[in-house]
PDB file of C-alpha atoms in Angstrom:
ATOM      1  CA  PRO A   1      15.249   8.138  -9.113  1.00  0.00           C
ATOM      2  CA  VAL A   2      17.912   8.306  -6.381  1.00  0.00           C
ATOM      3  CA  PHE A   3      15.914   6.072  -4.024  1.00  0.00           C
ATOM      4  CA  ASN A   4      15.051   8.736  -1.489  1.00  0.00           C
ATOM      5  CA  VAL A   5      12.031   7.674   0.543  1.00  0.00           C
ATOM      6  CA  VAL A   6       9.015   9.943   0.193  1.00  0.00           C
ATOM      7  CA  GLU A   7       6.028   9.708   2.514  1.00  0.00           C
ATOM      8  CA  VAL A   8       2.590  11.041   1.643  1.00  0.00           C
ATOM      9  CA  ASN A   9       1.516  14.309   3.230  1.00  0.00           C
ATOM     10  CA  PRO A  10      -2.046  13.549   4.464  1.00  0.00           C
ATOM     11  CA  ASN A  11      -3.065  17.128   3.654  1.00  0.00           C
ATOM     12  CA  TYR A  12      -3.035  16.168  -0.037  1.00  0.00           C
ATOM     13  CA  LEU A  13      -5.352  13.183   0.379  1.00  0.00           C
ATOM     14  CA  GLU A  14      -8.979  13.386  -0.715  1.00  0.00           C
ATOM     15  CA  THR A  15     -11.959  11.133  -0.129  1.00  0.00           C
ATOM     16  CA  ILE A  16     -13.025   9.146  -3.174  1.00  0.00           C
ATOM     17  CA  GLY A  17     -16.251   7.338  -3.983  1.00  0.00           C
ATOM     18  CA  THR A  18     -19.934   8.042  -4.463  1.00  0.00           C
ATOM     19  CA  ASP A  19     -20.839   6.974  -0.920  1.00  0.00           C
ATOM     20  CA  PRO A  20     -20.850  10.072   1.348  1.00  0.00           C
ATOM     21  CA  THR A  21     -19.708   7.908   4.269  1.00  0.00           C
ATOM     22  CA  SER A  22     -16.692   6.594   2.333  1.00  0.00           C
ATOM     23  CA  ARG A  23     -13.378   6.724   4.165  1.00  0.00           C
ATOM     24  CA  VAL A  24     -11.320   5.711   1.123  1.00  0.00           C
ATOM     25  CA  ARG A  25      -8.707   8.377   0.441  1.00  0.00           C
ATOM     26  CA  VAL A  26      -6.073   8.874  -2.263  1.00  0.00           C
ATOM     27  CA  LEU A  27      -4.014  11.763  -3.601  1.00  0.00           C
ATOM     28  CA  GLY A  28      -6.153  14.396  -5.303  1.00  0.00           C
ATOM     29  CA  PHE A  29      -4.907  13.854  -8.843  1.00  0.00           C
ATOM     30  CA  VAL A  30      -5.416  10.073  -8.489  1.00  0.00           C
ATOM     31  CA  LYS A  31      -9.007  10.734  -7.456  1.00  0.00           C
ATOM     32  CA  ASP A  32      -9.561  12.946 -10.513  1.00  0.00           C
ATOM     33  CA  ALA A  33      -8.098  10.348 -12.892  1.00  0.00           C
ATOM     34  CA  PHE A  34     -10.142   7.556 -11.324  1.00  0.00           C
ATOM     35  CA  ASN A  35     -13.380   9.541 -11.492  1.00  0.00           C
ATOM     36  CA  ASP A  36     -12.865  10.186 -15.213  1.00  0.00           C
ATOM     37  CA  PHE A  37     -11.940   6.533 -15.749  1.00  0.00           C
ATOM     38  CA  ARG A  38     -15.036   5.328 -13.876  1.00  0.00           C
ATOM     39  CA  ASN A  39     -17.348   7.749 -15.706  1.00  0.00           C
ATOM     40  CA  GLU A  40     -16.179   6.532 -19.103  1.00  0.00           C
ATOM     41  CA  TYR A  41     -16.212   2.912 -17.912  1.00  0.00           C
ATOM     42  CA  ASN A  42     -19.825   3.190 -16.733  1.00  0.00           C
ATOM     43  CA  LYS A  43     -20.843   5.021 -19.895  1.00  0.00           C
ATOM     44  CA  ARG A  44     -19.364   2.306 -22.094  1.00  0.00           C
ATOM     45  CA  ALA A  45     -20.752  -0.436 -19.865  1.00  0.00           C
ATOM     46  CA  SER A  46     -24.259   0.986 -20.273  1.00  0.00           C
ATOM     47  CA  ILE A  47     -24.050   0.570 -24.049  1.00  0.00           C
ATOM     48  CA  GLY A  48     -22.887  -3.030 -23.869  1.00  0.00           C
ATOM     49  CA  ASN A  49     -19.113  -3.044 -23.467  1.00  0.00           C
ATOM     50  CA  ARG A  50     -19.379  -4.882 -20.156  1.00  0.00           C
ATOM     51  CA  LYS A  51     -20.509  -8.491 -20.597  1.00  0.00           C
ATOM     52  CA  GLY A  52     -19.943 -10.285 -17.290  1.00  0.00           C
ATOM     53  CA  GLU A  53     -21.308 -10.297 -13.755  1.00  0.00           C
ATOM     54  CA  ASN A  54     -18.230  -9.607 -11.614  1.00  0.00           C
ATOM     55  CA  PRO A  55     -19.525  -7.181  -8.922  1.00  0.00           C
ATOM     56  CA  ALA A  56     -16.177  -5.356  -8.831  1.00  0.00           C
ATOM     57  CA  PHE A  57     -16.431  -4.556 -12.537  1.00  0.00           C
ATOM     58  CA  ALA A  58     -20.154  -3.832 -12.272  1.00  0.00           C
ATOM     59  CA  ASP A  59     -19.894  -1.325  -9.426  1.00  0.00           C
ATOM     60  CA  MET A  60     -16.363   0.061  -9.885  1.00  0.00           C
ATOM     61  CA  VAL A  61     -16.576   1.375  -6.312  1.00  0.00           C
ATOM     62  CA  PRO A  62     -13.324   2.055  -4.433  1.00  0.00           C
ATOM     63  CA  LYS A  63     -13.052  -0.328  -1.482  1.00  0.00           C
ATOM     64  CA  ARG A  64      -9.542   0.529  -0.261  1.00  0.00           C
ATOM     65  CA  GLY A  65      -7.145   3.414  -0.698  1.00  0.00           C
ATOM     66  CA  TYR A  66      -4.430   5.070   1.366  1.00  0.00           C
ATOM     67  CA  GLU A  67      -3.249   3.288   4.498  1.00  0.00           C
ATOM     68  CA  ASN A  68      -1.187   5.265   7.010  1.00  0.00           C
ATOM     69  CA  PRO A  69       2.128   3.461   7.622  1.00  0.00           C
ATOM     70  CA  THR A  70       2.840   5.336  10.855  1.00  0.00           C
ATOM     71  CA  PHE A  71       0.714   2.985  12.959  1.00  0.00           C
ATOM     72  CA  ALA A  72       2.352  -0.099  11.481  1.00  0.00           C
ATOM     73  CA  TYR A  73       5.803   1.400  12.056  1.00  0.00           C
ATOM     74  CA  LYS A  74       5.003   2.216  15.697  1.00  0.00           C
ATOM     75  CA  ASP A  75       3.882  -1.378  16.246  1.00  0.00           C
ATOM     76  CA  TYR A  76       7.033  -2.624  14.547  1.00  0.00           C
ATOM     77  CA  VAL A  77       9.343  -0.479  16.695  1.00  0.00           C
ATOM     78  CA  ALA A  78       7.484  -1.561  19.834  1.00  0.00           C
ATOM     79  CA  LYS A  79       8.069  -5.208  18.847  1.00  0.00           C
ATOM     80  CA  VAL A  80      11.785  -4.539  18.269  1.00  0.00           C
ATOM     81  CA  TYR A  81      12.036  -2.939  21.708  1.00  0.00           C
ATOM     82  CA  TYR A  82      10.085  -5.800  23.323  1.00  0.00           C
ATOM     83  CA  ASP A  83      12.463  -8.345  21.783  1.00  0.00           C
ATOM     84  CA  PHE A  84      15.436  -6.348  23.049  1.00  0.00           C
ATOM     85  CA  VAL A  85      14.188  -6.097  26.627  1.00  0.00           C
ATOM     86  CA  ASN A  86      12.572  -9.509  26.992  1.00  0.00           C
ATOM     87  CA  ILE A  87      14.682 -11.782  24.784  1.00  0.00           C
ATOM     88  CA  TYR A  88      18.081 -10.233  24.092  1.00  0.00           C
ATOM     89  CA  LEU A  89      18.790  -8.802  27.547  1.00  0.00           C
ATOM     90  CA  ASP A  90      19.752 -11.669  29.818  1.00  0.00           C
ATOM     91  CA  GLU A  91      20.678 -11.080  33.464  1.00  0.00           C
ATOM     92  CA  HIS A  92      24.357 -10.560  32.649  1.00  0.00           C
ATOM     93  CA  LYS A  93      23.716  -7.926  29.945  1.00  0.00           C
ATOM     94  CA  ALA A  94      21.038  -6.181  31.987  1.00  0.00           C
ATOM     95  CA  ALA A  95      23.359  -5.917  35.009  1.00  0.00           C
ATOM     96  CA  LYS A  96      25.894  -3.962  32.931  1.00  0.00           C
ATOM     97  CA  ILE A  97      23.338  -1.241  32.152  1.00  0.00           C
ATOM     98  CA  THR A  98      23.751   1.339  34.876  1.00  0.00           C
ATOM     99  CA  SER A  99      23.088   4.523  32.897  1.00  0.00           C
ATOM    100  CA  PHE A 100      21.137   5.766  29.888  1.00  0.00           C
ATOM    101  CA  GLU A 101      24.360   5.917  27.864  1.00  0.00           C
ATOM    102  CA  LYS A 102      25.108   2.243  28.586  1.00  0.00           C
ATOM    103  CA  PHE A 103      21.519   1.370  27.713  1.00  0.00           C
ATOM    104  CA  VAL A 104      21.897   3.078  24.328  1.00  0.00           C
ATOM    105  CA  ASN A 105      25.238   1.353  23.708  1.00  0.00           C
ATOM    106  CA  GLU A 106      23.737  -2.065  24.448  1.00  0.00           C
ATOM    107  CA  TYR A 107      20.708  -1.299  22.304  1.00  0.00           C
ATOM    108  CA  MET A 108      22.966  -0.346  19.383  1.00  0.00           C
ATOM    109  CA  VAL A 109      24.885  -3.633  19.774  1.00  0.00           C
ATOM    110  CA  TYR A 110      21.544  -5.462  19.698  1.00  0.00           C
ATOM    111  CA  LEU A 111      20.435  -3.629  16.543  1.00  0.00           C
ATOM    112  CA  GLU A 112      23.726  -4.345  14.747  1.00  0.00           C
ATOM    113  CA  THR A 113      23.541  -8.028  15.715  1.00  0.00           C
ATOM    114  CA  ARG A 114      19.911  -8.214  14.652  1.00  0.00           C
ATOM    115  CA  ASP A 115      20.613  -6.509  11.325  1.00  0.00           C
ATOM    116  CA  SER A 116      23.545  -8.809  10.507  1.00  0.00           C
ATOM    117  CA  LYS A 117      21.413 -11.903  11.169  1.00  0.00           C
ATOM    118  CA  MET A 118      18.016 -10.889   9.822  1.00  0.00           C
ATOM    119  CA  ASN A 119      18.590  -7.786   7.686  1.00  0.00           C
ATOM    120  CA  ARG A 120      15.616  -6.042   9.240  1.00  0.00           C
ATOM    121  CA  PRO A 121      15.398  -2.241   9.201  1.00  0.00           C
ATOM    122  CA  VAL A 122      14.904  -0.007  12.225  1.00  0.00           C
ATOM    123  CA  THR A 123      14.503   3.401  10.602  1.00  0.00           C
ATOM    124  CA  LYS A 124      11.138   4.416   9.216  1.00  0.00           C
ATOM    125  CA  SER A 125      12.587   4.972   5.739  1.00  0.00           C
ATOM    126  CA  GLY A 126      14.031   1.440   5.740  1.00  0.00           C
ATOM    127  CA  PHE A 127      10.714   0.086   6.974  1.00  0.00           C
ATOM    128  CA  LEU A 128       8.729   1.859   4.245  1.00  0.00           C
ATOM    129  CA  VAL A 129      10.788   0.493   1.361  1.00  0.00           C
ATOM    130  CA  GLY A 130      10.880  -3.043   2.732  1.00  0.00           C
ATOM    131  CA  ASN A 131       8.440  -5.795   1.869  1.00  0.00           C
ATOM    132  CA  ARG A 132       6.346  -5.353   5.001  1.00  0.00           C
ATOM    133  CA  MET A 133       4.113  -2.592   3.679  1.00  0.00           C
ATOM    134  CA  SER A 134       1.388  -2.530   1.051  1.00  0.00           C
ATOM    135  CA  PRO A 135       1.629  -0.129  -1.919  1.00  0.00           C
ATOM    136  CA  LEU A 136      -1.485   1.474  -0.446  1.00  0.00           C
ATOM    137  CA  ILE A 137       0.787   3.623   1.740  1.00  0.00           C
ATOM    138  CA  THR A 138       1.659   5.683  -1.346  1.00  0.00           C
ATOM    139  CA  GLY A 139      -1.790   7.205  -1.847  1.00  0.00           C
ATOM    140  CA  LEU A 140      -1.449   6.201  -5.514  1.00  0.00           C
ATOM    141  CA  CYS A 141      -3.532   3.005  -5.335  1.00  0.00           C
ATOM    142  CA  ILE A 142      -7.226   2.217  -5.446  1.00  0.00           C
ATOM    143  CA  GLU A 143      -8.674  -1.242  -4.876  1.00  0.00           C
ATOM    144  CA  ILE A 144     -12.114  -2.001  -6.288  1.00  0.00           C
ATOM    145  CA  ASP A 145     -12.452  -5.271  -4.359  1.00  0.00           C
ATOM    146  CA  LYS A 146     -11.318  -6.750  -1.043  1.00  0.00           C
ATOM    147  CA  LYS A 147     -10.246 -10.194  -2.216  1.00  0.00           C
ATOM    148  CA  ASP A 148      -7.525 -12.137  -0.416  1.00  0.00           C
ATOM    149  CA  HIS A 149      -4.172 -11.340  -2.045  1.00  0.00           C
ATOM    150  CA  ALA A 150      -2.841 -14.780  -1.111  1.00  0.00           C
ATOM    151  CA  VAL A 151      -5.385 -16.742  -3.168  1.00  0.00           C
ATOM    152  CA  ASP A 152      -4.038 -16.967  -6.722  1.00  0.00           C
ATOM    153  CA  SER A 153      -7.052 -18.856  -8.049  1.00  0.00           C
ATOM    154  CA  VAL A 154      -9.297 -15.877  -7.300  1.00  0.00           C
ATOM    155  CA  LYS A 155      -6.952 -13.527  -9.154  1.00  0.00           C
ATOM    156  CA  VAL A 156      -7.037 -15.717 -12.236  1.00  0.00           C
ATOM    157  CA  GLU A 157     -10.616 -17.001 -12.293  1.00  0.00           C
ATOM    158  CA  LYS A 158     -12.440 -13.924 -10.999  1.00  0.00           C
ATOM    159  CA  PHE A 159     -10.331 -11.252 -12.693  1.00  0.00           C
ATOM    160  CA  ILE A 160      -7.661 -12.119 -15.266  1.00  0.00           C
ATOM    161  CA  GLU A 161      -9.853 -14.681 -17.059  1.00  0.00           C
ATOM    162  CA  ASP A 162     -13.024 -12.618 -16.621  1.00  0.00           C
ATOM    163  CA  ILE A 163     -14.725 -11.617 -19.849  1.00  0.00           C
ATOM    164  CA  ASP A 164     -14.501  -7.938 -18.863  1.00  0.00           C
ATOM    165  CA  PHE A 165     -10.846  -7.873 -17.796  1.00  0.00           C
ATOM    166  CA  GLU A 166      -9.552  -6.645 -21.158  1.00  0.00           C
ATOM    167  CA  PHE A 167     -12.143  -3.864 -21.290  1.00  0.00           C
ATOM    168  CA  TYR A 168     -11.250  -2.850 -17.729  1.00  0.00           C
ATOM    169  CA  SER A 169      -7.475  -2.983 -18.210  1.00  0.00           C
ATOM    170  CA  GLN A 170      -7.398  -1.131 -21.539  1.00  0.00           C
ATOM    171  CA  LEU A 171      -9.543   1.694 -20.242  1.00  0.00           C
ATOM    172  CA  ALA A 172      -7.494   1.898 -17.035  1.00  0.00           C
ATOM    173  CA  THR A 173      -4.346   2.327 -19.135  1.00  0.00           C
ATOM    174  CA  LYS A 174      -6.019   5.123 -21.091  1.00  0.00           C
ATOM    175  CA  TYR A 175      -6.346   7.062 -17.838  1.00  0.00           C
ATOM    176  CA  GLY A 176      -2.811   6.397 -16.630  1.00  0.00           C
ATOM    177  CA  PHE A 177      -3.355   3.432 -14.331  1.00  0.00           C
ATOM    178  CA  LEU A 178      -1.380   0.225 -14.061  1.00  0.00           C
ATOM    179  CA  ILE A 179      -2.994  -2.987 -12.842  1.00  0.00           C
ATOM    180  CA  ASP A 180      -1.190  -4.921 -10.124  1.00  0.00           C
ATOM    181  CA  LYS A 181      -0.662  -8.471 -11.389  1.00  0.00           C
ATOM    182  CA  ASN A 182      -0.625  -9.699  -7.785  1.00  0.00           C
ATOM    183  CA  ALA A 183      -3.965  -8.008  -7.112  1.00  0.00           C
ATOM    184  CA  PRO A 184      -5.778  -7.330 -10.400  1.00  0.00           C
ATOM    185  CA  TRP A 185      -8.442  -5.364  -8.529  1.00  0.00           C
ATOM    186  CA  ARG A 186      -5.772  -2.797  -7.583  1.00  0.00           C
ATOM    187  CA  LEU A 187      -5.245   0.226  -9.837  1.00  0.00           C
ATOM    188  CA  ILE A 188      -1.939   2.052  -9.424  1.00  0.00           C
ATOM    189  CA  ALA A 189      -1.385   5.565 -10.739  1.00  0.00           C
ATOM    190  CA  ASN A 190       1.497   5.392 -13.215  1.00  0.00           C
ATOM    191  CA  VAL A 191       3.201   8.697 -12.423  1.00  0.00           C
ATOM    192  CA  SER A 192       5.565   8.326 -15.367  1.00  0.00           C
ATOM    193  CA  SER A 193       2.752   8.167 -17.920  1.00  0.00           C
ATOM    194  CA  PRO A 194       1.614  11.315 -19.743  1.00  0.00           C
ATOM    195  CA  GLU A 195      -2.003  10.210 -19.195  1.00  0.00           C
ATOM    196  CA  MET A 196      -1.606  10.405 -15.419  1.00  0.00           C
ATOM    197  CA  LEU A 197       0.739  13.404 -15.407  1.00  0.00           C
ATOM    198  CA  ARG A 198      -1.899  15.609 -16.996  1.00  0.00           C
ATOM    199  CA  TYR A 199      -3.939  15.163 -13.808  1.00  0.00           C
ATOM    200  CA  ALA A 200      -0.955  15.887 -11.572  1.00  0.00           C
ATOM    201  CA  VAL A 201      -0.077  19.318 -12.974  1.00  0.00           C
TER     202      VAL A 201
END
């Protein structure tokens, strides 16, 4: 509520899926909610509620879950440093750096200049809340397909207009999940819903 950045503690992540080799992980209560959702979905599908042939709706198998943002942040910081050393520092600026303190001062000038021009974060908290990371870093999301998020036609034709989309979305809501309109195959645990909160306590 006060916009403090919270990062997932990996100790609370659990593997999800029926495949014993699955590496898809989410927070424990999200796993429990999804398993109950999938069980009821499959039960209803077996008695005729599912009409179509979309493999994602037929299998309801988690394909993607938590993604660790630490690796992406390390790559990002390395790129920032590379740009500083190889692009920003010309011969004149580099010659003025004769101590660690002067290096830090010059680096801070670079970061302030960069921020004023591009509004790009340097801290991990700023990086996490920016638009560079997927919601999968929260541990609250499960994707049941690996479609390309950039192809809108697939979202509409293969999911939103699918004969089973209403069945899928209504049942997901019953178990406290939201569906990402930009990736309809992504279920997001709605932590403000009583349906999801009963799994979190």
